[in-house]
Amino acid sequence: MSKNKFRSQASSSRAFSGAPSSAGIFGGTTAFGASTSSKLSYVYEPPDLSGIPEPNVVVSFKNVQKKDSTTKAKALEELQAYIASLSSNNGVDQSILEAWIEVYPRTSIDTARRVRQLAHTIQGQFAKATGKRIAKHLPDVVGSWLAGLYDSDKIVIRAAQESFKEVFPTKEKQKNVWRIYLESILRYVSDAILKESVNTLSDERMTSPDDASTKYARVVGAAIYVISYALESDDLTEEILNKQQTSMNNILNQEKVWQLSYHDDPFVRRAIYKLLQILISKVPKSLDLKIISSCVLASGLHINQVGSTLEYVRALSQLSKFAPDVWTEYYSATGKNTATKRLCQFLKKGSQGGQSEYWNEVGALLRQIPSTVLVPSLATSENDVDAKLMTIDAFHDGIVAKDEPRSNRIIAWTAYVEYSRNRLYHILSDVERTHLIRIAIVPLFNQYIKPTVELTRWTIPTAQQRIICVKVVQHIMDSQSIFTDVWQQNSAKVVKDLQISLPEQSKNYSKSQEDLSTTAARWYNIHSVVSGKDVPGFAISLVKETLLSELKAAVATLRNRNGKPYGVARLIETAARLAPEVVFQSGEIRNLLSKFAQEDVPQLLLSPSATYLVEFLQHLENHLDVNAIWGETLRLLIGAPESTYKYNALQSLYESAYLAKWTNTEVLKSMISSTLQQAVESGTREKWDLISTIIANRHVPTALHVELLSAMID
């Protein structure tokens, strides 16, 4: 095609923009010369510039219609400067105003942000400069102006807002625009969504496919937000809306509108999901559920929802609550694409980079979906149980998906457990419930107590592990047989671990003891849950029984190995600290620990377990009389030779609340005096560290501070 045809626009103000070809931009047919085109189409008849008295303004208008964005922006800046230069006595010429009314809608959706920004700013200038004269032209531009308020770019939105508020400064005046020009606004929406396409908005000769698609998405997305505001806003009375009911129905009942729910651009999808929620809330009877089910549900679940997952799930949740039969009666399954499989495909993708709130919304959605979709009607034989748990499997796959943000997993696992217990569990048979807990819940518990590589996919984030695991345990207790098996298995592992922990001379001795300590902390952290209110009797009895076995094994191991496996001592201390409700309410366990404290603890203080045994004695004070035990312990420490173990024992003792009894305990007084004397005489750092520990102890009486300071001065 010759270049002369493209020069016609510059030489004649009446020439058409674009070639007189009927070929589509990216295939298909253009709207050239057809009644379906609108003022937004790139195929248009340029405005009549012959009546404009200013030659420079004519040139500016011609340049605004050029293809190059830089040329357009410069021309708009010239127009902006020209309008600003006009005095109140020398207003805007009518021919200039009419030319602007022709070019503004198309310019306001240009691919270049700067062009769109300037277009909205100048629209405000024209409106302000022409006063009441603009009124008769507003029907032609009000849609474009308001659509600018919902542009995908914040700078453009700000420009549209500022220009609109400058012309209509009060809330009441802004409301009146919507009230008076609603018919024109809806016409713009209809043109943008129903008449235009990627092909009609952009010229492929001048616009890349990506830019053309982005432009179309921005235009239709903004148009959807405009009609959404009209429906949602309190500015428009029911009477006003009823007058435009036909126009609105002509838009909302078109399948093309709802096909945008699976558009590639998230801006468009978010807009359509918001519209759906508003329609459900305001005018639910206007929805064609067959179309909604096909577009929003079946197709929407199938695509990637990156950038719109949260809005999509919220819309689905509201839709499912309003019309759950969109999943069944109105859902048209083709081949294997059942509603259940589509749902599972969606869940497996996780939040797709979305916010953590997505998972809460997924939980809300699953509460609204019909049970026949969550658990499809398969054969009832045991061999098909796994197939009935498709949704919980997909939920799990989504949580551990490669691209799922780790920060989302706390809320995700919480929603997962709640879905299993509060929804899925109640629509399964007894056999299926047992299977559900065993394969979908128990691995979470086992991985929490003692993590393994095999169960990595069941790892709960550290920050909220206990909170989530509490819910897990409560769910497991729904099945007595499974709870009994799981609890006994984990208890047996604890006993085995403490019995085979590595000896002191082993290379991995410290790691072995620390691993045992970590397992004990997690294990006994859960015991308080099982001893609380509303816990089944079978669970309480089982926990006491296993705890007694564990502590018997721990005491025997610590005694036989002379306190060297300090992880075992820490296990005993941890049980007394984290599970006192179980430990001290059981007569057998109390007697076991009392005997251990009296007969073994004093002898074991000069061992690697010293620190944890001192802490253990402190836990006993509120439940047993341990004064005699403390006395025997102190006497042994005073007479013991200097060693690292003795130092660690004294350090733990001087950090403890037991120092509060200094006034009434002669043995303690003697020990502290001996420590001070050794510090003064030897001057070693270790001895002075012990004195510093005593002084820093908040439980120490003032009298002891005074005595220490006096002795140090003397």
PDB file of C-alpha atoms in Angstrom, residues 361-486:
ATOM      1  CA  GLU A 361     -11.731 -17.127  50.961  1.00  0.00           C
ATOM      2  CA  VAL A 362     -11.159 -20.638  49.589  1.00  0.00           C
ATOM      3  CA  GLY A 363     -12.405 -22.012  52.895  1.00  0.00           C
ATOM      4  CA  ALA A 364     -15.507 -19.812  52.645  1.00  0.00           C
ATOM      5  CA  LEU A 365     -16.068 -20.959  49.044  1.00  0.00           C
ATOM      6  CA  LEU A 366     -15.857 -24.657  49.910  1.00  0.00           C
ATOM      7  CA  ARG A 367     -18.504 -24.175  52.578  1.00  0.00           C
ATOM      8  CA  GLN A 368     -20.922 -22.992  49.874  1.00  0.00           C
ATOM      9  CA  ILE A 369     -20.283 -25.575  47.163  1.00  0.00           C
ATOM     10  CA  PRO A 370     -22.789 -28.454  47.066  1.00  0.00           C
ATOM     11  CA  SER A 371     -21.592 -31.626  48.775  1.00  0.00           C
ATOM     12  CA  THR A 372     -22.179 -33.636  45.586  1.00  0.00           C
ATOM     13  CA  VAL A 373     -19.438 -31.570  43.933  1.00  0.00           C
ATOM     14  CA  LEU A 374     -17.004 -31.833  46.833  1.00  0.00           C
ATOM     15  CA  VAL A 375     -17.589 -35.598  47.042  1.00  0.00           C
ATOM     16  CA  PRO A 376     -18.656 -36.809  43.598  1.00  0.00           C
ATOM     17  CA  SER A 377     -21.046 -39.734  43.325  1.00  0.00           C
ATOM     18  CA  LEU A 378     -18.579 -42.539  42.724  1.00  0.00           C
ATOM     19  CA  ALA A 379     -18.884 -46.182  43.672  1.00  0.00           C
ATOM     20  CA  THR A 380     -19.155 -46.633  47.430  1.00  0.00           C
ATOM     21  CA  SER A 381     -16.633 -49.471  47.678  1.00  0.00           C
ATOM     22  CA  GLU A 382     -13.532 -48.910  49.797  1.00  0.00           C
ATOM     23  CA  ASN A 383     -11.320 -48.920  46.713  1.00  0.00           C
ATOM     24  CA  ASP A 384     -12.836 -45.618  45.598  1.00  0.00           C
ATOM     25  CA  VAL A 385     -12.306 -43.723  48.841  1.00  0.00           C
ATOM     26  CA  ASP A 386      -9.271 -41.862  47.482  1.00  0.00           C
ATOM     27  CA  ALA A 387     -11.323 -40.547  44.560  1.00  0.00           C
ATOM     28  CA  LYS A 388     -13.816 -39.042  46.991  1.00  0.00           C
ATOM     29  CA  LEU A 389     -11.042 -37.046  48.639  1.00  0.00           C
ATOM     30  CA  MET A 390     -10.027 -35.249  45.427  1.00  0.00           C
ATOM     31  CA  THR A 391     -10.743 -31.786  46.797  1.00  0.00           C
ATOM     32  CA  ILE A 392      -8.661 -32.164  49.962  1.00  0.00           C
ATOM     33  CA  ASP A 393      -5.790 -33.575  47.881  1.00  0.00           C
ATOM     34  CA  ALA A 394      -6.013 -30.635  45.497  1.00  0.00           C
ATOM     35  CA  PHE A 395      -6.159 -28.234  48.450  1.00  0.00           C
ATOM     36  CA  HIS A 396      -2.932 -29.769  49.772  1.00  0.00           C
ATOM     37  CA  ASP A 397      -1.234 -29.583  46.368  1.00  0.00           C
ATOM     38  CA  GLY A 398      -2.101 -25.893  46.176  1.00  0.00           C
ATOM     39  CA  ILE A 399      -0.577 -25.139  49.578  1.00  0.00           C
ATOM     40  CA  VAL A 400       2.737 -26.792  48.711  1.00  0.00           C
ATOM     41  CA  ALA A 401       2.800 -25.586  45.105  1.00  0.00           C
ATOM     42  CA  LYS A 402       6.225 -24.451  43.978  1.00  0.00           C
ATOM     43  CA  ASP A 403       5.191 -20.825  43.470  1.00  0.00           C
ATOM     44  CA  GLU A 404       3.057 -20.514  46.603  1.00  0.00           C
ATOM     45  CA  PRO A 405       4.473 -17.770  48.880  1.00  0.00           C
ATOM     46  CA  ARG A 406       5.698 -19.319  52.127  1.00  0.00           C
ATOM     47  CA  SER A 407       4.126 -16.435  54.042  1.00  0.00           C
ATOM     48  CA  ASN A 408       0.700 -17.708  52.905  1.00  0.00           C
ATOM     49  CA  ARG A 409       1.060 -21.177  54.362  1.00  0.00           C
ATOM     50  CA  ILE A 410       0.060 -20.389  57.930  1.00  0.00           C
ATOM     51  CA  ILE A 411      -3.413 -19.277  56.870  1.00  0.00           C
ATOM     52  CA  ALA A 412      -3.510 -21.937  54.160  1.00  0.00           C
ATOM     53  CA  TRP A 413      -2.910 -24.854  56.537  1.00  0.00           C
ATOM     54  CA  THR A 414      -5.445 -23.447  58.990  1.00  0.00           C
ATOM     55  CA  ALA A 415      -8.064 -23.263  56.236  1.00  0.00           C
ATOM     56  CA  TYR A 416      -7.098 -26.761  55.100  1.00  0.00           C
ATOM     57  CA  VAL A 417      -7.668 -28.347  58.512  1.00  0.00           C
ATOM     58  CA  GLU A 418     -10.906 -26.429  59.024  1.00  0.00           C
ATOM     59  CA  TYR A 419     -12.218 -27.563  55.635  1.00  0.00           C
ATOM     60  CA  SER A 420     -11.400 -31.163  56.448  1.00  0.00           C
ATOM     61  CA  ARG A 421     -12.970 -31.119  59.906  1.00  0.00           C
ATOM     62  CA  ASN A 422     -15.892 -28.719  59.545  1.00  0.00           C
ATOM     63  CA  ARG A 423     -17.039 -29.484  56.010  1.00  0.00           C
ATOM     64  CA  LEU A 424     -15.636 -32.555  54.302  1.00  0.00           C
ATOM     65  CA  TYR A 425     -15.707 -34.801  57.384  1.00  0.00           C
ATOM     66  CA  HIS A 426     -19.464 -34.340  57.765  1.00  0.00           C
ATOM     67  CA  ILE A 427     -20.376 -35.415  54.227  1.00  0.00           C
ATOM     68  CA  LEU A 428     -18.346 -38.622  54.181  1.00  0.00           C
ATOM     69  CA  SER A 429     -19.207 -42.122  55.328  1.00  0.00           C
ATOM     70  CA  ASP A 430     -17.540 -43.581  58.433  1.00  0.00           C
ATOM     71  CA  VAL A 431     -14.994 -45.475  56.339  1.00  0.00           C
ATOM     72  CA  GLU A 432     -14.213 -42.355  54.314  1.00  0.00           C
ATOM     73  CA  ARG A 433     -13.862 -40.222  57.459  1.00  0.00           C
ATOM     74  CA  THR A 434     -11.274 -42.583  58.887  1.00  0.00           C
ATOM     75  CA  HIS A 435      -9.373 -42.563  55.621  1.00  0.00           C
ATOM     76  CA  LEU A 436      -9.559 -38.756  55.458  1.00  0.00           C
ATOM     77  CA  ILE A 437      -7.959 -38.283  58.865  1.00  0.00           C
ATOM     78  CA  ARG A 438      -5.318 -40.925  58.278  1.00  0.00           C
ATOM     79  CA  ILE A 439      -4.054 -39.666  54.909  1.00  0.00           C
ATOM     80  CA  ALA A 440      -4.835 -35.939  55.053  1.00  0.00           C
ATOM     81  CA  ILE A 441      -4.380 -34.961  58.704  1.00  0.00           C
ATOM     82  CA  VAL A 442      -2.113 -37.423  60.542  1.00  0.00           C
ATOM     83  CA  PRO A 443       0.965 -36.584  58.362  1.00  0.00           C
ATOM     84  CA  LEU A 444       0.744 -32.982  59.575  1.00  0.00           C
ATOM     85  CA  PHE A 445       0.936 -34.148  63.182  1.00  0.00           C
ATOM     86  CA  ASN A 446       3.770 -36.597  62.608  1.00  0.00           C
ATOM     87  CA  GLN A 447       5.815 -34.026  60.699  1.00  0.00           C
ATOM     88  CA  TYR A 448       5.311 -31.491  63.493  1.00  0.00           C
ATOM     89  CA  ILE A 449       6.489 -33.836  66.240  1.00  0.00           C
ATOM     90  CA  LYS A 450       9.529 -35.164  64.388  1.00  0.00           C
ATOM     91  CA  PRO A 451      10.170 -33.768  60.902  1.00  0.00           C
ATOM     92  CA  THR A 452      11.425 -36.118  58.195  1.00  0.00           C
ATOM     93  CA  VAL A 453      12.452 -35.633  54.591  1.00  0.00           C
ATOM     94  CA  GLU A 454       9.704 -38.018  53.466  1.00  0.00           C
ATOM     95  CA  LEU A 455       7.008 -35.768  54.929  1.00  0.00           C
ATOM     96  CA  THR A 456       8.444 -32.418  53.816  1.00  0.00           C
ATOM     97  CA  ARG A 457       5.230 -31.599  51.944  1.00  0.00           C
ATOM     98  CA  TRP A 458       3.432 -31.633  55.298  1.00  0.00           C
ATOM     99  CA  THR A 459       5.655 -29.118  57.062  1.00  0.00           C
ATOM    100  CA  ILE A 460       3.834 -26.335  58.897  1.00  0.00           C
ATOM    101  CA  PRO A 461       5.612 -22.924  59.044  1.00  0.00           C
ATOM    102  CA  THR A 462       7.484 -22.486  62.319  1.00  0.00           C
ATOM    103  CA  ALA A 463       5.732 -19.271  63.370  1.00  0.00           C
ATOM    104  CA  GLN A 464       2.333 -20.889  63.942  1.00  0.00           C
ATOM    105  CA  GLN A 465       3.161 -24.583  64.192  1.00  0.00           C
ATOM    106  CA  ARG A 466       1.586 -25.189  67.577  1.00  0.00           C
ATOM    107  CA  ILE A 467      -1.589 -23.233  66.848  1.00  0.00           C
ATOM    108  CA  ILE A 468      -2.239 -25.204  63.686  1.00  0.00           C
ATOM    109  CA  CYS A 469      -1.191 -28.492  65.246  1.00  0.00           C
ATOM    110  CA  VAL A 470      -3.706 -27.961  68.047  1.00  0.00           C
ATOM    111  CA  LYS A 471      -6.436 -27.966  65.396  1.00  0.00           C
ATOM    112  CA  VAL A 472      -4.862 -31.045  63.850  1.00  0.00           C
ATOM    113  CA  VAL A 473      -4.922 -32.948  67.157  1.00  0.00           C
ATOM    114  CA  GLN A 474      -8.527 -31.941  67.800  1.00  0.00           C
ATOM    115  CA  HIS A 475      -9.429 -33.307  64.385  1.00  0.00           C
ATOM    116  CA  ILE A 476      -7.556 -36.573  64.963  1.00  0.00           C
ATOM    117  CA  MET A 477      -9.467 -37.052  68.233  1.00  0.00           C
ATOM    118  CA  ASP A 478     -12.639 -37.286  66.141  1.00  0.00           C
ATOM    119  CA  SER A 479     -11.546 -40.882  65.568  1.00  0.00           C
ATOM    120  CA  GLN A 480     -10.659 -42.825  68.733  1.00  0.00           C
ATOM    121  CA  SER A 481      -8.939 -45.640  66.871  1.00  0.00           C
ATOM    122  CA  ILE A 482      -6.725 -43.329  64.799  1.00  0.00           C
ATOM    123  CA  PHE A 483      -5.889 -41.099  67.754  1.00  0.00           C
ATOM    124  CA  THR A 484      -4.882 -44.131  69.824  1.00  0.00           C
ATOM    125  CA  ASP A 485      -2.660 -45.489  67.047  1.00  0.00           C
ATOM    126  CA  VAL A 486      -1.006 -42.169  66.277  1.00  0.00           C
TER     127      VAL A 486
END
